[in-house]
Amino acid sequence: MASEKTKRKHSICMVSDFFYPNMGGVEGHIFQLSQCLLERGHKVVVITHMYNQRNGVRFMTNGLKVYYIPVVPFYNQCILPTILTTLPIIRDILIREQITLVHGHSAFSALAEETLYHAKLLGIKIVYTDHSLFGFADLSSILTNKLLECGMSISDHVICVSNTCRENTFLRANIQDPRKISVIPNAVDSSIFTPDPDAAPKDRIVIVVVSRLVYRKGTDLLVGIIPEICKKYSEVDFLIAGNGPKMVLIEEAKERHKLHDRITLLGSIPNQNVRNCLVKGHIFLNTSLTEAFCIAILEAASCGLQVVSTKVGGIPEILPDSMITLCTPSIPDLIQKVEISIQRIKSGDRIKSLEMHNEIKNMYNWRDVAKRTERVYDMVADSKSENSLIEAILKFRRCGYIGFFVITFVFLANFFLLMIVEYFNPRDKIDLAPDVSNYGRRKSKTHNLD
Amino acid sequence: MGKIDVKPSVNRQNSWTKKLYIKQSYDDNYVDEKTFLELKRINVNARLYTYWEAVLYSGLIVQQLSTVIIFVLIYVYLRSDLIKIENLVLFFVVPLVGIGYLSKVIVLKHKCSQIQSDLGNIIKFVLFTYGISPIVNSLTESISSDTIHALTTFMLIFNILFYDYDSSEATIASKTFSFNAALFACVCLASRFEKSSFHTFILLILAFVLFALFPEYRRYSEEHYPHSIPIFTITCFFICLIMMINLKLWLYIFYLCLVCFIISFVCPLILIKLQSKKKTIHGPWDEALIQT
């Protein structure tokens, strides 16, 4: 514990449009990372926009303080990007909580992007995590990439969840030095995702699918293989959890091929039930068409399931070949690989689920992620970068002529707004919030830090 | 199988691998020169055009533009009584439809029953249009002519912008939208004939012929006989040019320069100059296409 005392303590502010009560990869990542950073003695607050009635300050596990700022979501759970309007409240929070480091999450989050500009003006260091892959071809990606490029040019360090994601972000955001990007994978909470060999039926083989039923997650592929597999193997059932616009396709297939007793559609299930759903099966099937990391695969493997997945994005990086079966995104290949897995289960020639669980536990855990993220924080905090308006504007130069002009204009307008806010609500008039995080933990020294 | 053959949890070898499950003795921001961006591909499906190819296909735009102008000119001439409505029907609409349909019958080798059902459809359609033309005729009585002309202009511009020129997956193109825009413009114009609803009726029929049947006819023949593209282009262009003779000289020259020169010769030149800068980036991050 002696070395823990001398370690640097950061005041970190996580910002993203996506947070609890929403559920998904980014949301889980922010929550778990925050918890582990709190555990390591840092101060963490989270800023997100309001969710229906959930507005104001809330406290979550271990005193994680969450600001639900009163801005309504506009499109796809994101706020309307205006940059200027969020300045007063974000500035207030950043000063009140004595934040030394802002950590934005997800390239799609408008709130995170806006907070970057505010933090830059307030002289706070910036780290950004990109969770997703994005193409280059269509109009929306050109626009998003330009915005990302502007945001990335002022952030001190970027974190990506896989090597593929890093290459993508490197090209997308036109970052000059790839060493500015670190790869820190996601992890899985192995204490929740434990195997339970008795939960799965002994005489049947159940294939589990847990994903949103949308085009990007490959529901069209899923619909293609279900009837074929059901026809060939009378002992195979499907268990599908998740909801989405493509659910109709599966229901149609169910009707057409009279598979009512073979396919169970659970609809969308709450996060805490995912594990109980996973352990009911033998094989986990992922048919995504694009994926930066795919936590769902880790969760399934941690529960000891055989994993069959399409070979896209960052998926080939996350598990050794002995634990995952990869295939091309085509119906014949998927069927073939699923058949191999079925044969393997029948013959009993498979890794024991407990063995798999322990292996995953060694490979991925959130504490390790937090430790590596902390290293990034230390590096950023140590870097002596000159922090002035001119320097920030000079950094925008590589966003192209139009991008430079627009973003500089917005940035300067933001600066003048900051002056106005500073005049009406001076910095020294803002109450400083006491640090209540880790309150329970500090009291009870017996808490096991693992 | 049956055992997990993972390498030891700390990789003692010096080489970095692109795997996330191995704890490696490298920094998180280590960049491996060998593997970084090795899967990046540039211009995988990019198609490069030659100059004359581009000129040839720019003819499709000239065709549609000319069609729109011909339609507007017919309206203008009808309004100012420069052409008689009987002459228009006898020497333009009926021969156009007749020749078009005859060639279709010959090329596709239609059976008698097919022709019968086609004729039935035509009669139904003509009678229906004839029935509603009095309603259309008085539809916009209370609206000023300026508004109507402005609306028509916008709608015809939309028709040209959204027209599905090469039936490819271009995101902006929409057959339905462009046809509806043209029809809207036609209803606007047709409702300006206070004198007789017969004029309205003929203009509606003409709009269907020019904006619904003619494009399909062109598309079919251009797909099956690529040599017909320049024929259609030149025909449309010259009909349009001849019809413009009665107009002011500067309009005439403007059209000649705009259509004949800029669209057909200058724009392809710009395309050829710019396409060397074409750079599409592909890699493992792209959304996979479902292989069939």
XYZ file of C-alpha atoms in Angstrom:
742
model
C 0.000 0.000 0.000
C 2.993 2.291 0.517
C 3.582 2.677 -3.184
C -0.121 3.397 -3.690
C 0.204 6.426 -1.433
C 2.921 8.065 -3.526
C 1.101 7.412 -6.784
C -0.386 10.325 -8.699
C -4.037 10.934 -8.139
C -6.036 12.243 -11.065
C -9.417 13.904 -11.073
C -10.985 12.350 -14.102
C -14.162 13.359 -15.864
C -15.671 10.723 -18.162
C -17.903 12.252 -20.809
C -20.210 10.476 -23.194
C -23.739 10.614 -24.495
C -23.998 6.940 -23.750
C -24.377 5.926 -20.149
C -26.660 4.076 -17.765
C -29.715 3.640 -18.031
C -28.767 2.996 -21.659
C -27.075 -0.376 -22.114
C -24.282 -1.344 -24.458
C -20.563 -1.697 -24.960
C -19.607 1.936 -24.385
C -21.873 2.287 -21.354
C -20.439 -0.818 -19.732
C -16.897 0.263 -20.532
C -17.314 3.674 -18.872
C -18.937 2.177 -15.794
C -16.399 -0.603 -15.275
C -13.420 1.631 -16.004
C -14.708 4.268 -13.586
C -15.228 1.674 -10.873
C -11.707 0.318 -11.249
C -10.206 3.810 -11.300
C -12.122 4.672 -8.134
C -10.731 1.517 -6.637
C -7.239 2.703 -7.511
C -7.852 5.896 -5.563
C -8.615 8.367 -8.342
C -11.529 10.705 -8.333
C -13.988 10.024 -11.139
C -17.133 11.835 -12.215
C -19.254 11.070 -15.258
C -21.089 13.594 -17.425
C -23.901 12.494 -19.676
C -27.139 14.017 -20.933
C -30.474 13.532 -19.195
C -32.475 10.359 -19.758
C -36.208 11.036 -19.459
C -36.758 11.763 -15.771
C -33.169 11.007 -14.847
C -31.836 14.525 -14.549
C -29.384 16.122 -12.112
C -26.716 14.480 -9.978
C -26.888 10.795 -9.109
C -24.538 8.564 -7.211
C -23.803 5.040 -8.319
C -21.827 2.180 -6.790
C -18.841 3.291 -4.645
C -19.819 6.937 -4.862
C -19.391 7.322 -8.606
C -20.891 10.748 -9.218
C -22.903 11.085 -12.402
C -24.061 14.426 -13.785
C -27.104 14.061 -16.008
C -27.002 17.521 -17.557
C -30.346 18.953 -18.683
C -29.901 18.619 -22.429
C -32.351 16.414 -24.276
C -31.144 13.806 -26.753
C -31.726 14.782 -30.341
C -30.865 11.901 -32.614
C -29.660 8.370 -31.850
C -29.266 9.155 -28.126
C -26.938 12.059 -28.998
C -27.486 15.689 -28.162
C -27.800 18.349 -30.842
C -24.240 19.483 -31.487
C -24.207 23.212 -30.802
C -20.869 23.483 -28.939
C -21.721 26.837 -27.374
C -24.807 25.937 -25.368
C -23.198 23.328 -23.179
C -20.239 25.548 -22.228
C -21.665 27.191 -19.052
C -22.758 23.980 -17.363
C -19.746 21.907 -18.390
C -17.362 24.655 -17.281
C -19.173 24.808 -13.966
C -18.860 21.048 -13.432
C -15.213 20.893 -14.492
C -14.243 23.689 -12.094
C -16.471 22.489 -9.267
C -15.011 19.014 -9.376
C -11.428 20.307 -9.870
C -11.006 18.080 -12.899
C -7.472 17.608 -14.185
C -8.269 15.289 -17.049
C -11.227 14.896 -19.375
C -11.808 11.482 -20.909
C -14.293 11.445 -23.804
C -15.852 8.229 -25.070
C -17.140 7.202 -28.498
C -16.679 9.075 -31.748
C -20.445 9.256 -32.238
C -21.025 11.176 -29.041
C -21.658 14.866 -29.677
C -21.489 15.678 -25.971
C -17.998 14.186 -25.652
C -16.828 16.121 -28.700
C -18.166 19.408 -27.326
C -16.605 18.843 -23.941
C -13.222 18.461 -25.648
C -13.386 22.047 -26.866
C -14.502 23.355 -23.478
C -11.751 21.429 -21.708
C -9.151 22.737 -24.142
C -10.215 26.308 -23.397
C -10.012 25.646 -19.665
C -6.524 24.184 -20.060
C -7.476 20.649 -19.039
C -5.718 17.622 -20.550
C -7.787 15.458 -22.860
C -7.888 11.716 -23.517
C -10.326 10.210 -26.003
C -11.459 6.629 -26.438
C -12.817 5.471 -29.753
C -15.011 2.401 -29.579
C -16.170 1.967 -33.121
C -15.155 1.325 -36.693
C -16.377 3.539 -39.460
C -16.010 3.526 -43.237
C -14.911 6.342 -45.497
C -17.309 6.147 -48.369
C -20.651 7.778 -47.645
C -21.634 11.329 -46.813
C -22.357 10.754 -43.125
C -18.973 9.155 -42.544
C -17.184 12.013 -44.300
C -18.904 14.466 -41.984
C -18.358 12.440 -38.818
C -14.736 11.855 -39.728
C -14.165 15.558 -40.212
C -15.634 16.298 -36.799
C -13.511 13.542 -35.289
C -10.442 14.973 -36.994
C -11.080 18.372 -35.429
C -11.646 16.825 -32.013
C -8.622 14.566 -32.189
C -6.297 17.378 -33.214
C -6.606 18.971 -29.773
C -6.733 15.831 -27.633
C -3.509 14.770 -25.959
C -3.905 11.044 -26.360
C -6.272 8.612 -28.023
C -7.219 5.132 -26.850
C -8.632 2.494 -29.176
C -10.138 -0.832 -28.185
C -8.354 -2.980 -30.789
C -5.544 -2.758 -33.312
C -7.999 -2.658 -36.198
C -9.803 0.165 -34.453
C -6.499 1.985 -34.064
C -5.679 1.745 -37.757
C -9.168 2.925 -38.553
C -8.987 5.899 -36.213
C -5.504 6.738 -37.430
C -6.786 7.071 -40.991
C -10.145 8.538 -40.102
C -8.906 11.289 -37.828
C -5.798 11.907 -39.912
C -3.525 11.633 -36.885
C 0.121 12.336 -37.719
C 1.836 10.170 -35.142
C 0.396 6.684 -34.567
C 2.183 6.671 -31.210
C -0.449 9.120 -30.043
C -2.878 6.194 -30.070
C -2.780 3.418 -27.488
C -4.541 0.103 -27.791
C -6.288 -0.888 -24.586
C -8.865 -3.624 -25.095
C -12.191 -3.954 -23.364
C -12.551 -6.591 -20.701
C -15.199 -8.762 -19.157
C -16.364 -8.975 -15.579
C -15.545 -12.631 -15.043
C -17.102 -12.681 -11.595
C -20.498 -12.210 -13.254
C -20.008 -14.326 -16.370
C -19.362 -17.689 -14.783
C -20.096 -21.027 -16.418
C -22.905 -23.236 -15.179
C -22.721 -26.603 -16.968
C -25.950 -27.802 -15.349
C -28.072 -25.003 -16.763
C -27.825 -26.236 -20.355
C -29.991 -29.182 -21.443
C -28.085 -32.452 -21.729
C -29.945 -34.079 -24.623
C -30.180 -31.065 -26.885
C -27.730 -28.564 -28.325
C -28.675 -24.931 -27.913
C -27.192 -22.169 -30.069
C -27.392 -18.790 -28.357
C -27.453 -15.419 -30.112
C -27.297 -12.244 -28.059
C -27.278 -9.115 -30.174
C -29.425 -6.304 -31.420
C -31.253 -7.562 -34.494
C -30.091 -5.005 -37.023
C -28.342 -5.176 -40.384
C -24.906 -4.339 -38.971
C -25.128 -7.273 -36.589
C -25.726 -9.628 -39.498
C -29.293 -10.681 -38.761
C -29.736 -11.413 -42.469
C -27.018 -14.069 -42.211
C -28.649 -15.491 -39.105
C -31.985 -15.818 -40.872
C -30.231 -17.644 -43.695
C -28.641 -20.324 -41.537
C -31.372 -21.070 -38.976
C -33.667 -23.154 -41.255
C -30.730 -25.062 -42.750
C -29.275 -26.025 -39.374
C -32.698 -26.923 -37.990
C -33.418 -29.136 -40.997
C -30.123 -30.992 -40.748
C -29.962 -31.455 -36.980
C -33.169 -32.303 -35.185
C -31.487 -31.921 -31.785
C -30.400 -28.300 -32.267
C -32.400 -25.376 -30.871
C -31.909 -21.633 -31.151
C -32.179 -19.140 -28.321
C -32.183 -15.530 -29.522
C -32.033 -12.568 -27.171
C -32.248 -9.056 -28.513
C -34.612 -6.798 -30.318
C -34.503 -4.697 -33.436
C -36.046 -3.940 -36.797
C -34.893 -7.259 -38.275
C -36.724 -9.350 -35.689
C -39.574 -9.655 -38.182
C -37.303 -11.627 -40.504
C -36.657 -14.256 -37.853
C -40.330 -14.483 -36.997
C -41.109 -14.953 -40.678
C -38.560 -17.749 -40.972
C -40.062 -19.333 -37.867
C -43.532 -19.299 -39.407
C -42.469 -20.428 -42.848
C -40.408 -23.395 -41.742
C -42.675 -24.299 -38.786
C -39.926 -23.967 -36.209
C -42.018 -22.722 -33.304
C -40.641 -25.260 -30.852
C -37.066 -24.862 -32.085
C -36.517 -21.114 -31.949
C -37.036 -19.107 -28.775
C -37.168 -15.361 -29.215
C -36.644 -13.607 -25.897
C -36.746 -10.033 -27.157
C -34.482 -7.553 -25.453
C -33.343 -8.696 -22.018
C -31.879 -6.624 -19.161
C -28.108 -6.732 -18.737
C -28.156 -8.718 -15.508
C -29.994 -11.577 -17.236
C -27.509 -11.973 -20.065
C -25.397 -14.447 -18.139
C -28.395 -16.619 -17.254
C -29.364 -16.621 -20.895
C -25.849 -17.503 -22.079
C -25.379 -20.498 -19.798
C -28.519 -22.126 -21.236
C -26.643 -22.770 -24.460
C -23.674 -24.675 -25.829
C -22.667 -22.588 -28.808
C -22.546 -18.803 -29.076
C -23.098 -17.452 -32.552
C -22.066 -13.961 -33.617
C -22.840 -12.861 -37.164
C -21.763 -9.190 -37.005
C -20.708 -7.495 -40.214
C -18.534 -4.943 -38.453
C -17.229 -4.923 -34.926
C -14.401 -3.029 -33.228
C -14.063 -5.410 -30.334
C -17.238 -7.381 -29.468
C -17.579 -7.810 -25.711
C -20.427 -10.277 -26.275
C -17.946 -12.877 -27.524
C -15.848 -12.488 -24.385
C -18.900 -12.805 -22.188
C -19.955 -15.990 -23.928
C -16.454 -17.466 -23.796
C -16.249 -16.557 -20.136
C -19.427 -18.555 -19.609
C -17.684 -21.472 -21.282
C -19.569 -21.531 -24.576
C -18.141 -22.536 -27.935
C -17.904 -19.353 -29.990
C -18.558 -19.184 -33.724
C -18.126 -15.748 -35.242
C -17.682 -13.936 -38.503
C -14.139 -12.771 -39.165
C -14.644 -9.015 -39.283
C -13.012 -5.950 -37.744
C -11.173 -6.567 -34.512
C -12.695 -9.985 -33.775
C -9.668 -12.074 -34.939
C -7.526 -10.279 -32.352
C -9.501 -11.006 -29.236
C -9.363 -14.786 -28.745
C -6.894 -17.552 -29.642
C -7.985 -19.879 -32.439
C -8.539 -22.703 -29.987
C -11.342 -20.779 -28.311
C -13.140 -19.292 -31.289
C -14.179 -20.545 -34.721
C -13.933 -17.826 -37.335
C -15.671 -17.838 -40.706
C -16.247 -15.549 -43.638
C -19.520 -13.613 -43.686
C -21.317 -16.017 -45.998
C -24.130 -18.442 -45.291
C -22.399 -21.663 -46.495
C -19.246 -21.013 -44.475
C -21.225 -20.112 -41.356
C -23.244 -23.330 -41.652
C -20.073 -25.348 -42.084
C -18.399 -23.847 -39.020
C -21.528 -24.224 -36.891
C -21.673 -27.884 -37.957
C -18.065 -28.384 -36.866
C -18.938 -26.960 -33.468
C -22.008 -29.186 -33.197
C -19.893 -32.229 -34.009
C -17.352 -31.182 -31.430
C -20.022 -30.896 -28.743
C -21.483 -34.269 -29.695
C -18.133 -36.008 -29.502
C -17.239 -34.217 -26.291
C -14.036 -32.974 -27.899
C -14.144 -29.492 -26.471
C -12.492 -27.326 -23.887
C -14.123 -27.664 -20.461
C -16.152 -24.593 -19.674
C -14.426 -23.955 -16.374
C -11.052 -24.098 -18.101
C -12.249 -21.533 -20.615
C -13.561 -19.305 -17.880
C -10.242 -19.299 -16.052
C -8.373 -18.637 -19.261
C -10.539 -15.600 -20.046
C -10.116 -14.421 -16.489
C -6.361 -14.343 -17.017
C -6.593 -12.664 -20.383
C -9.018 -9.866 -19.707
C -10.013 -8.018 -16.594
C -11.090 -4.476 -15.956
C -8.449 -3.850 -13.296
C -5.779 -4.452 -15.897
C -7.573 -2.090 -18.280
C -7.708 0.544 -15.553
C -4.007 0.095 -14.837
C -3.117 0.576 -18.491
C -5.462 3.552 -18.796
C -3.840 5.046 -15.731
C -0.485 4.805 -17.460
C -1.922 6.868 -20.303
C -3.221 9.405 -17.793
C 0.193 9.697 -16.154
C 1.852 10.157 -19.511
C -0.610 12.848 -20.544
C -0.340 14.629 -17.201
C 3.457 14.662 -17.476
C 3.556 15.945 -21.025
C 4.503 19.593 -21.093
C 2.424 20.887 -23.914
C 2.002 24.581 -24.319
C -1.612 25.396 -23.707
C -2.756 28.537 -25.418
C -5.464 29.636 -27.746
C -3.023 30.196 -30.587
C -1.514 26.752 -30.196
C -4.954 25.119 -30.286
C -5.896 27.033 -33.403
C -2.613 26.131 -35.064
C -3.457 22.496 -34.405
C -6.677 22.858 -36.374
C -4.688 23.712 -39.493
C -4.553 20.136 -40.655
C -8.337 19.825 -40.846
C -8.331 21.277 -44.369
C -9.234 24.820 -45.386
C -12.964 24.648 -44.774
C -12.601 22.560 -41.637
C -10.000 24.974 -40.290
C -12.126 28.000 -40.994
C -15.309 26.583 -39.464
C -13.731 25.055 -36.388
C -11.591 28.113 -35.674
C -14.659 30.302 -35.896
C -16.567 28.066 -33.500
C -13.592 27.793 -31.181
C -13.153 31.549 -31.000
C -16.868 32.068 -30.441
C -16.610 29.541 -27.645
C -13.692 31.497 -26.225
C -15.665 34.737 -26.162
C -18.596 32.981 -24.578
C -16.216 31.684 -21.947
C -15.104 35.254 -21.203
C -18.722 36.312 -20.791
C -19.490 33.379 -18.511
C -16.298 34.086 -16.574
C -17.478 37.669 -16.019
C -20.941 36.751 -14.776
C -19.932 33.663 -12.855
C -16.287 34.062 -11.824
C -14.182 31.026 -11.218
C -13.602 31.753 -7.533
C -17.335 32.064 -6.885
C -17.949 28.425 -7.779
C -18.212 26.092 -4.787
C -15.773 23.236 -4.854
C -17.377 19.845 -4.412
C -15.946 17.597 -1.703
C -14.632 14.258 -2.907
C -17.056 11.662 -1.606
C -15.995 8.831 -3.876
C -14.457 5.822 -2.163
C -16.090 6.988 1.041
C -17.128 3.529 2.119
C -13.874 2.013 1.009
C -11.700 4.480 2.886
C -13.614 3.762 6.084
C -13.368 -0.002 5.907
C -9.724 -0.820 5.338
C -10.612 -4.470 5.281
C -11.930 -4.157 1.747
C -10.075 -6.539 -0.445
C -8.280 -4.724 -3.240
C -7.361 -7.955 -4.958
C -8.122 -30.137 -29.468
C -9.520 -30.386 -25.985
C -6.740 -28.302 -24.484
C -6.120 -24.634 -24.639
C -2.951 -23.972 -26.549
C -2.401 -20.373 -25.625
C 1.097 -19.037 -25.407
C 2.316 -18.194 -21.904
C 0.496 -15.171 -20.568
C 3.557 -12.952 -20.887
C 5.086 -13.158 -24.315
C 8.805 -13.469 -23.824
C 9.589 -13.346 -27.502
C 10.659 -10.037 -28.883
C 8.256 -9.884 -31.757
C 5.011 -8.058 -31.304
C 1.841 -9.813 -32.455
C -1.477 -8.331 -33.335
C -3.322 -10.169 -30.563
C -5.091 -8.596 -27.655
C -5.270 -11.672 -25.425
C -1.506 -11.953 -25.020
C 0.069 -9.660 -22.478
C 3.044 -8.306 -24.365
C 6.101 -6.558 -23.065
C 5.499 -3.579 -25.327
C 3.878 -0.270 -24.514
C 0.252 0.128 -25.417
C 1.136 2.787 -27.942
C 3.834 0.681 -29.603
C 3.598 0.814 -33.367
C 4.717 -2.251 -35.247
C 6.040 -0.959 -38.536
C 5.594 -4.314 -40.236
C 1.951 -4.953 -39.497
C 0.602 -1.428 -39.022
C -1.844 -0.696 -41.837
C -0.676 -3.717 -43.837
C -4.281 -4.646 -44.595
C -5.116 -1.220 -45.941
C -6.165 -1.287 -49.591
C -6.624 1.652 -51.899
C -9.025 1.921 -54.838
C -10.277 -1.644 -54.701
C -13.391 -1.261 -56.817
C -12.603 2.131 -58.282
C -13.543 2.397 -61.946
C -11.600 4.766 -64.142
C -13.228 6.304 -67.184
C -11.771 7.359 -70.498
C -12.626 10.757 -71.910
C -14.876 9.550 -74.732
C -16.660 7.157 -72.445
C -17.473 10.050 -70.155
C -18.610 12.148 -73.123
C -20.850 9.325 -74.310
C -22.552 8.858 -70.962
C -22.913 12.583 -70.344
C -25.370 12.327 -73.240
C -27.862 10.811 -70.785
C -28.026 14.159 -69.009
C -28.427 16.023 -72.280
C -31.329 13.726 -73.183
C -33.240 14.363 -69.986
C -32.506 18.078 -70.027
C -33.701 18.321 -73.621
C -36.857 16.377 -72.778
C -37.692 18.799 -70.010
C -37.045 21.808 -72.243
C -39.163 20.319 -75.044
C -42.020 19.859 -72.613
C -41.811 23.442 -71.368
C -41.541 24.780 -74.917
C -44.668 22.914 -75.971
C -46.506 24.517 -73.083
C -45.207 27.962 -74.037
C -46.243 27.518 -77.679
C -49.678 26.236 -76.713
C -50.220 29.183 -74.408
C -49.247 31.705 -77.024
C -51.180 29.857 -79.759
C -48.091 29.350 -81.872
C -49.099 25.761 -82.455
C -52.583 24.425 -82.778
C -53.544 21.698 -80.392
C -54.824 19.477 -83.241
C -51.463 19.695 -84.986
C -49.672 18.811 -81.796
C -51.789 15.718 -81.329
C -51.649 14.651 -84.951
C -48.005 15.322 -85.675
C -46.290 14.815 -82.327
C -48.081 12.836 -79.637
C -49.767 10.155 -81.738
C -46.762 9.411 -83.995
C -44.398 9.380 -81.001
C -46.503 6.881 -79.076
C -47.234 4.877 -82.230
C -43.627 4.504 -83.339
C -42.501 3.787 -79.819
C -45.086 1.110 -79.264
C -44.621 -0.477 -82.679
C -40.886 -0.801 -82.200
C -41.491 -2.333 -78.796
C -43.883 -4.896 -80.266
C -41.420 -5.805 -82.990
C -38.355 -6.056 -80.746
C -39.977 -7.906 -77.863
C -42.134 -10.055 -80.235
C -45.347 -9.444 -78.306
C -48.230 -11.878 -78.634
C -51.681 -10.724 -79.695
C -53.077 -11.088 -76.177
C -50.311 -8.833 -74.832
C -51.156 -6.157 -77.388
C -54.811 -6.423 -76.477
C -54.190 -5.926 -72.786
C -51.824 -3.025 -73.579
C -54.499 -1.367 -75.713
C -57.014 -1.886 -72.923
C -54.660 -0.195 -70.486
C -54.089 2.702 -72.854
C -57.812 3.258 -73.316
C -58.475 3.077 -69.578
C -55.668 5.501 -68.910
C -56.696 7.975 -71.606
C -60.334 7.953 -70.512
C -59.365 8.430 -66.890
C -57.071 11.322 -67.719
C -59.779 12.820 -69.904
C -62.166 12.511 -66.983
C -59.999 14.332 -64.511
C -58.723 17.034 -66.844
C -61.626 19.435 -66.132
C -60.779 19.186 -62.441
C -57.103 19.792 -63.086
C -58.033 22.620 -65.418
C -59.521 24.731 -62.636
C -57.275 23.445 -59.867
C -55.017 26.465 -59.478
C -57.342 29.237 -60.569
C -56.864 31.152 -57.353
C -53.070 30.923 -57.438
C -50.996 33.528 -59.213
C -49.099 32.587 -62.351
C -45.770 33.607 -60.824
C -46.153 31.085 -58.040
C -47.023 28.383 -60.526
C -44.055 29.169 -62.729
C -41.682 29.201 -59.763
C -43.049 25.871 -58.523
C -42.771 24.364 -61.982
C -39.183 25.515 -62.278
C -38.234 23.960 -58.973
C -40.010 20.720 -59.710
C -38.383 20.347 -63.113
C -34.981 21.052 -61.585
C -35.710 18.339 -59.047
C -36.670 16.034 -61.892
C -33.297 16.568 -63.539
C -31.353 16.292 -60.279
C -32.990 13.130 -58.991
C -33.441 11.390 -62.320
C -32.045 7.864 -62.262
C -29.561 8.220 -65.116
C -27.709 4.930 -65.032
C -29.951 2.785 -62.798
C -27.037 2.281 -60.429
C -26.975 2.575 -56.656
C -26.280 6.326 -56.591
C -27.853 7.424 -53.331
C -29.448 10.624 -54.582
C -31.233 9.091 -57.563
C -34.867 8.137 -57.182
C -37.065 7.223 -60.106
C -40.256 7.765 -58.155
C -39.290 11.144 -56.809
C -38.104 12.514 -60.117
C -41.225 11.289 -61.923
C -43.514 12.715 -59.263
C -41.730 16.044 -59.410
C -42.239 16.165 -63.177
C -45.898 15.228 -62.824
C -46.407 17.926 -60.235
C -44.848 20.461 -62.588
C -47.110 19.200 -65.361
C -50.272 19.545 -63.271
C -49.190 23.066 -62.368
C -48.722 24.030 -66.009
C -51.755 22.157 -67.287
C -54.002 23.990 -64.886
C -53.128 27.331 -66.494
C -55.229 26.712 -69.612
C -58.362 28.665 -68.835
C -59.759 28.181 -72.342
C -60.291 24.484 -72.692
C -59.784 21.357 -70.684
C -58.708 19.599 -73.873
C -55.398 21.461 -73.674
C -55.023 20.269 -70.105
C -55.772 16.739 -71.162
C -53.204 16.765 -73.941
C -50.518 18.272 -71.715
C -51.120 15.577 -69.096
C -50.853 12.851 -71.703
C -47.717 14.487 -73.052
C -46.172 14.559 -69.581
C -46.793 10.854 -69.186
C -45.279 10.155 -72.561
C -42.201 12.314 -71.979
C -41.506 11.596 -68.329
C -42.739 8.051 -67.827
C -42.702 6.165 -71.131
C -39.863 7.872 -72.961
C -37.246 7.390 -70.182
C -38.134 3.699 -69.905
C -37.916 3.328 -73.656
C -34.540 5.029 -73.687
C -33.246 3.016 -70.754
C -34.236 -0.273 -72.365
C -32.709 0.463 -75.727
C -29.558 1.979 -74.250
C -29.004 -1.050 -72.086
C -29.446 -3.496 -74.939
C -28.022 -1.425 -77.789
C -25.317 0.879 -76.352
C -24.895 2.463 -79.792
C -28.288 4.068 -79.487
C -27.043 6.509 -76.802
C -25.530 9.048 -79.234
C -28.547 8.684 -81.540
C -30.955 9.567 -78.764
C -28.722 12.358 -77.518
C -28.381 14.014 -80.901
C -32.065 13.589 -81.737
C -33.213 15.095 -78.448
C -30.689 17.880 -78.726
C -31.682 18.902 -82.246
C -35.422 18.687 -81.685
C -34.894 20.946 -78.729
C -32.718 23.291 -80.759
C -35.235 23.542 -83.607
C -38.043 24.248 -81.200
C -36.039 27.073 -79.673
C -35.754 28.976 -82.951
C -38.692 31.175 -82.094
C -37.129 32.200 -78.793
C -34.709 34.996 -78.110
C -31.224 34.628 -79.502
C -29.378 34.786 -76.196
C -31.414 31.865 -74.823
C -30.501 29.933 -77.912
C -26.801 30.563 -77.490
C -27.016 29.929 -73.740
C -28.557 26.529 -74.320
C -26.047 25.666 -76.999
C -23.127 26.568 -74.750
C -24.534 25.076 -71.589
C -25.722 21.765 -72.882
C -23.618 21.040 -75.875
C -20.401 22.288 -74.522
C -20.199 22.328 -70.739
C -22.095 19.129 -69.942
C -20.820 17.052 -72.801
C -17.244 18.197 -73.186
C -16.032 20.311 -70.276
C -17.457 18.237 -67.416
C -15.969 14.950 -68.688
C -12.636 16.747 -69.016
C -12.832 17.837 -65.368
C -13.786 14.296 -64.369
C -10.786 12.857 -66.174
C -8.480 15.432 -64.612
C -9.831 14.729 -61.123
C -10.061 10.976 -61.238
C -6.323 10.553 -60.822
C -6.896 11.925 -57.320
C -9.486 9.253 -56.631
C -8.591 7.407 -53.456
C -10.925 5.070 -51.661
C -9.625 3.397 -48.526
C -10.562 -0.143 -47.630
C -9.536 -2.417 -44.822
C -10.706 -4.841 -42.171
C -12.771 -2.073 -40.580
C -15.175 -1.927 -43.508
C -18.637 -3.307 -43.032
C -18.478 -6.793 -44.516
C -20.707 -7.563 -47.468
C -22.751 -10.708 -47.184
C -21.285 -13.096 -49.738
C -23.839 -15.098 -51.642
